[in-house]
Coordinates of C-alpha atoms in Angstrom, one line a residue:
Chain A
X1 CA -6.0 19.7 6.7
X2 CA -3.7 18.7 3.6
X3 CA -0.8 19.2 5.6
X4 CA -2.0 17.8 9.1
X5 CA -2.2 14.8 6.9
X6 CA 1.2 14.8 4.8
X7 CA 3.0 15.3 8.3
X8 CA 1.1 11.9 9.8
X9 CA 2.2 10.1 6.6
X10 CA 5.6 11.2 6.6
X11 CA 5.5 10.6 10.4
X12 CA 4.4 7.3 10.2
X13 CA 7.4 6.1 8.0
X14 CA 10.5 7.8 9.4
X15 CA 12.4 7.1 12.5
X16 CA 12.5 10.9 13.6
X17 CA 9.1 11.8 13.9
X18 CA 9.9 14.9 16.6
X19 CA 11.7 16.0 13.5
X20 CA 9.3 15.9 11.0
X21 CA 7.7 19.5 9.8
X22 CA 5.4 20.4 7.2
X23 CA 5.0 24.0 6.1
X24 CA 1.9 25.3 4.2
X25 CA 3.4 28.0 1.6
X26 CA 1.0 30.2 -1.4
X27 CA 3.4 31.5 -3.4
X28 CA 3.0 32.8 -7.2
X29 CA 3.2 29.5 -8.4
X30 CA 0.0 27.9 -6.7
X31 CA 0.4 26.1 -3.5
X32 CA 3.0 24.1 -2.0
X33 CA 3.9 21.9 0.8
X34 CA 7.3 21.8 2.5
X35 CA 8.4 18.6 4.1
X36 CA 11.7 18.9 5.9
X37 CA 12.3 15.8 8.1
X38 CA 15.7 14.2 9.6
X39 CA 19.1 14.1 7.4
X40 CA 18.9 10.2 8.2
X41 CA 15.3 10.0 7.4
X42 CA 15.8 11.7 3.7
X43 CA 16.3 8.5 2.0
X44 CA 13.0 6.9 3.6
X45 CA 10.6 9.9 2.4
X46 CA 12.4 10.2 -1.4
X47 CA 13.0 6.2 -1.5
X48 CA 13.8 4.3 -4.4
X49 CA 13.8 5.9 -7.9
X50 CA 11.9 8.8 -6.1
X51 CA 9.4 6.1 -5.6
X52 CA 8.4 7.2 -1.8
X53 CA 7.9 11.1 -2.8
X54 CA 6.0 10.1 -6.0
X55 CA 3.3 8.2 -3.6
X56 CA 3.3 10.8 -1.2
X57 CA 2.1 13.8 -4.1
X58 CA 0.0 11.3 -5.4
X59 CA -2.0 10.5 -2.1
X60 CA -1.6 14.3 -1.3
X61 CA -3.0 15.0 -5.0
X62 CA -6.1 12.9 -4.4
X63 CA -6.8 14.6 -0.8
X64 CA -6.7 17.8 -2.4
X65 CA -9.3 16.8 -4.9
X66 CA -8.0 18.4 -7.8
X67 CA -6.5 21.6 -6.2
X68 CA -2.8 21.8 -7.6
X69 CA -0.7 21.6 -4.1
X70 CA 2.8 20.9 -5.2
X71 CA 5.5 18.7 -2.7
X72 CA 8.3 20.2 -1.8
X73 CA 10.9 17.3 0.2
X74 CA 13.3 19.9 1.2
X75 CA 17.5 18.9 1.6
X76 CA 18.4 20.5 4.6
X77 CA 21.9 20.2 3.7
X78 CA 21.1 22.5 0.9
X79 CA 18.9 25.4 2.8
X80 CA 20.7 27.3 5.7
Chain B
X1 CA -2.6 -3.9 24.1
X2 CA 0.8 -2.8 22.7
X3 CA 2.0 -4.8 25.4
X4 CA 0.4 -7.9 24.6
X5 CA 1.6 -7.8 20.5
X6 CA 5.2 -7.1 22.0
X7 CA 5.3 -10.0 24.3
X8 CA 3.8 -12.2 21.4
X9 CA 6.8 -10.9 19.5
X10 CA 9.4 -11.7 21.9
X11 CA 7.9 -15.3 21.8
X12 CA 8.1 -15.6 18.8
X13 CA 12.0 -15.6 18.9
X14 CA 11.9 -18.4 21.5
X15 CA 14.0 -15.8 24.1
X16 CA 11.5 -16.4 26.8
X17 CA 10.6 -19.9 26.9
X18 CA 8.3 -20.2 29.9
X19 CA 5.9 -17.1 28.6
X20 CA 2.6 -17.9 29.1
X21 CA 0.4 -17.6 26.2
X22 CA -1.7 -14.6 26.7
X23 CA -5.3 -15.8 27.7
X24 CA -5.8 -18.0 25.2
X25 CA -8.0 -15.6 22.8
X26 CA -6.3 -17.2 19.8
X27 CA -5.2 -20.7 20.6
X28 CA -4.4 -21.7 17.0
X29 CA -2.6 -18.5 16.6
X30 CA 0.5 -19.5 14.3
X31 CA 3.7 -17.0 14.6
X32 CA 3.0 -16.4 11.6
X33 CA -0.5 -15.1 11.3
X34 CA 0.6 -13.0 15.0
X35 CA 3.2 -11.1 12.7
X36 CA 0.5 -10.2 10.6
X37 CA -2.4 -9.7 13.0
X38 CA -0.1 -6.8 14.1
X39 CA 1.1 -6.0 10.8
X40 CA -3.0 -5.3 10.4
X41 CA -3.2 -3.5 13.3
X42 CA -0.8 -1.1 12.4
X43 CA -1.8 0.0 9.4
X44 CA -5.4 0.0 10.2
X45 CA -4.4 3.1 13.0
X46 CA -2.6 4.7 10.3
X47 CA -5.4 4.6 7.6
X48 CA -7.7 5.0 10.6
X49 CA -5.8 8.6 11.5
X50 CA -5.7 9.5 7.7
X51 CA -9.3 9.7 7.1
X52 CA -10.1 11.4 10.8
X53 CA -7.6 14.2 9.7
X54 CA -8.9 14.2 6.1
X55 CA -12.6 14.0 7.3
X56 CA -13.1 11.3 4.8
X57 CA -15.7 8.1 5.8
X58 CA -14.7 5.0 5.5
X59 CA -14.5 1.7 7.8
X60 CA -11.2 -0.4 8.5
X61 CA -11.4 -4.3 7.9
X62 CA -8.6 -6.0 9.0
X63 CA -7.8 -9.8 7.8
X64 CA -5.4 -12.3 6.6
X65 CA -5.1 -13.4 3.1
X66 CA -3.0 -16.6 3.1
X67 CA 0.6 -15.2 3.9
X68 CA -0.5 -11.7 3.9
X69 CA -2.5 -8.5 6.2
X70 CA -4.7 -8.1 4.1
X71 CA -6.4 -4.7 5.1
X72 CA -9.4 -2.7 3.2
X73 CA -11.0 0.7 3.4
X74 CA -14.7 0.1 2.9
X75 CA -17.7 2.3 3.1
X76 CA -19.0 3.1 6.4
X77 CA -22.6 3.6 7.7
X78 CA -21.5 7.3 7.5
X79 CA -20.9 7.7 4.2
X80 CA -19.0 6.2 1.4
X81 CA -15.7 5.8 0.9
X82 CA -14.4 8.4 -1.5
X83 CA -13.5 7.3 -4.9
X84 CA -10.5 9.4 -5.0
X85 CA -8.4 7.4 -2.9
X86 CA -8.9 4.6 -5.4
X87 CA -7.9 7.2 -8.5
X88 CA -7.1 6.2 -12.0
X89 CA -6.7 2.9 -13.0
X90 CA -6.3 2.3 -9.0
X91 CA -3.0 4.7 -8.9
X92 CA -3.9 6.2 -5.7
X93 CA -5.0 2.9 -3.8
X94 CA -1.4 2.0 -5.2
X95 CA 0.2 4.7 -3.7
X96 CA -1.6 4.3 -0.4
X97 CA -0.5 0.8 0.1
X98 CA 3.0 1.6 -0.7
X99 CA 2.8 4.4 2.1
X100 CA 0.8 1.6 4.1
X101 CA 3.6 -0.5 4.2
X102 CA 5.8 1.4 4.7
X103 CA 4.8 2.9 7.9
X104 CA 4.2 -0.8 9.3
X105 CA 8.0 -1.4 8.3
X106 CA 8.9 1.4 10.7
X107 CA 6.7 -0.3 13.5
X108 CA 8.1 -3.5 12.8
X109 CA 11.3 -3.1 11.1
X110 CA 10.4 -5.8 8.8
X111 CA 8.8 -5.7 4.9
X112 CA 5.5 -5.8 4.5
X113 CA 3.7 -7.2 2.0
X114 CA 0.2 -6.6 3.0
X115 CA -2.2 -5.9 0.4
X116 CA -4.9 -2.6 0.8
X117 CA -8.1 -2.7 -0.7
X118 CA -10.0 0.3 -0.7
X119 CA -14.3 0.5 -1.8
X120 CA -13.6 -3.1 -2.9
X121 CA -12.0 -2.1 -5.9
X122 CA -8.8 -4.5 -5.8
X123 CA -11.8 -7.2 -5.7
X124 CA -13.8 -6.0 -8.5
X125 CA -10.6 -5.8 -10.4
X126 CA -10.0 -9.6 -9.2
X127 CA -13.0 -10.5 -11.1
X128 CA -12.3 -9.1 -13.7
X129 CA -8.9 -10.0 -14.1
X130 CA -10.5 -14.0 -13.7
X131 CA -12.8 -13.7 -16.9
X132 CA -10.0 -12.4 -19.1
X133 CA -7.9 -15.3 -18.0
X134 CA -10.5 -17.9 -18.7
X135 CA -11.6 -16.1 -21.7
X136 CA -7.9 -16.2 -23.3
X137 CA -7.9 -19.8 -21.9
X138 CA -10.5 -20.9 -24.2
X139 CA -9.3 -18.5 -27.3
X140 CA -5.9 -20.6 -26.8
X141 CA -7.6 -23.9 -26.6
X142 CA -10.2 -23.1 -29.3
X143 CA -7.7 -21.6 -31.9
X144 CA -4.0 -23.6 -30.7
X145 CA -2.6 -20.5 -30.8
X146 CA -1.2 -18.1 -28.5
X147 CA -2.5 -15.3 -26.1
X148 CA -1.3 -12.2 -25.9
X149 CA -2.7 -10.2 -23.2
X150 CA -2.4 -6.5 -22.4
X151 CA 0.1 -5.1 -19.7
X152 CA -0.3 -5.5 -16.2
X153 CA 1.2 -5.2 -13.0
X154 CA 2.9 -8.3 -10.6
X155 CA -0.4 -8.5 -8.8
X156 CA -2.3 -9.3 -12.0
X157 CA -0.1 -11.1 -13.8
X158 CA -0.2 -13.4 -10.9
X159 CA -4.1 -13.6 -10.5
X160 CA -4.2 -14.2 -14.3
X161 CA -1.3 -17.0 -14.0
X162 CA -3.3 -18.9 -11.1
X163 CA -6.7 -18.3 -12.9
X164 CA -5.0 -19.9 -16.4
X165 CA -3.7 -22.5 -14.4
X166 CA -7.0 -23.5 -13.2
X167 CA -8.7 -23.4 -16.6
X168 CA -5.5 -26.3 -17.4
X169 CA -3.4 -24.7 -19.2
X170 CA -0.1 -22.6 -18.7
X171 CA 1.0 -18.9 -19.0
X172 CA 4.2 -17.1 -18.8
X173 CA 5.1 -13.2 -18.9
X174 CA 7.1 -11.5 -21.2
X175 CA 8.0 -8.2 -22.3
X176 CA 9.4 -5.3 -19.4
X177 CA 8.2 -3.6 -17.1
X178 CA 5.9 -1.7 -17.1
X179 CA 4.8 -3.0 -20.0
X180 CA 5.3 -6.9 -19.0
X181 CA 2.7 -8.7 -20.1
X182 CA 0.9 -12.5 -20.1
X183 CA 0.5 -14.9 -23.0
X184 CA -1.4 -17.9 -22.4
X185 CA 0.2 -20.9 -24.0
X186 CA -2.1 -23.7 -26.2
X187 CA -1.8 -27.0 -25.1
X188 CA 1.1 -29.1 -26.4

């Protein structure tokens, strides 16, 4: 569910939606959502000061109800 | 019914000057309050989708609030609303509006500043906000001095500026964000 909804809120505010994927990952760490969307569309989901991302964990936070599912807004420039 | 809001919209820019006004559902209609009838609609789907994925209850109301969509989550015959999606000191409601808005500037390509409400908490914190004011209002008219109040955000500040006003006196903001604050000024 937690990512079904994370991808229709990133969906709803980028221009690339066909390009939008969210990836469900347990690793040691606890549990952590990948979001890897359009190069163009990178500066929408982070926005300004971070401002974007920091909404997105929080609304993700509160969906969770008080699981600890970390946000990961991935740079494809920077993986493969 | 897309159809409709996008012919509305092309209006709008006076580029089709002999479009008939669609069936006359809303005569008195302004451009304005057809911006934000769509801005409305928009973000009601989008709320509207989030709780069906999350499996969350809740209701849509859709409105306009002066110059703003003003749009509110609001318990359903279901069930309630979830407290959670209002959060701490209203962080998450906060963050949902920002999101909100957001996703209606990708319809629209326009800023929104529509306001979300969510289990009528926004209101309740209206109310609030309204008795401070007039409280400080009468320290500062009682005592000549004064009124410092605690920090708030734009949103309050401004309910607690228009609620001073109306008790006749004045306010201004000082300090920074986020720790910008009103003091309610004694008469001269």
């Amino acid at each position: 569910m937690l990512e079904e909804a994370l991808e229709h809120l990133v969906k709803g505010i980028v221009d690339h939606d066909d390009d939008v994927v969210v990836q469900h990952k347990d690793g040691r760490r606890g549990e952590m959502l990948e979001v890897r969307v359009h190069p163009d569309d990178l500066g929408r989901v982070i926005g300004r000061s971070g401002r974007t991302a920091s909404a997105l964990r929080t609304v993700v936070g509160a969906l969770a109800s008080g699981r600890n599912v970390r946000v990961d807004i991935v740079d494809t420039d920077q993986v493969r | 019914m897309t159809q409709d809001t996008d012919q509305t919209e092309q209006v709008e820019h006076g580029e089709n000057g002999s479009a008939e006004p669609a069936a006359a559902d809303s005569q008195q209609s302004s451009d304005s309050s057809t911006g934000l009838d769509r801005e409305g609609e928009i973000a009601a789907d989008f709320l509207e989708t989030l709780l069906d994925i999350a499996d969350l209850d809740g209701d849509i109301d859709v409105d306009v609030d002066g110059d703003r969509a003003a749009v509110a989550i609001v318990d359903s015959e279901e069930g309630r609303v979830p407290r959670r999606l209002v959060g701490q000191d209203g962080k998450v409601l906060e963050a949902l509006q920002e999101l909100t808005r957001l996703a209606v500037q990708a319809e629209t390509g326009e800023r929104s500043r529509l306001m979300l409400d969510v289990a009528g908490h926004r209101a309740a914190r209206r109310e609030e906000l309204t008795r401070i004011a007039a409280d400080a209002a009468a320290a500062a008219k009682d005592t000549g001095e004064r009124q410092s109040l605690e920090p708030m955000s734009a949103f309050e500040r401004k309910v607690v500026h228009d609620a001073v006003l109306a008790a006749g006196l004045g306010s201004e903001s000082e300090g920074v964000e986020p720790r910008r604050y009103v003091v309610v000024l004694p008469q001269q």
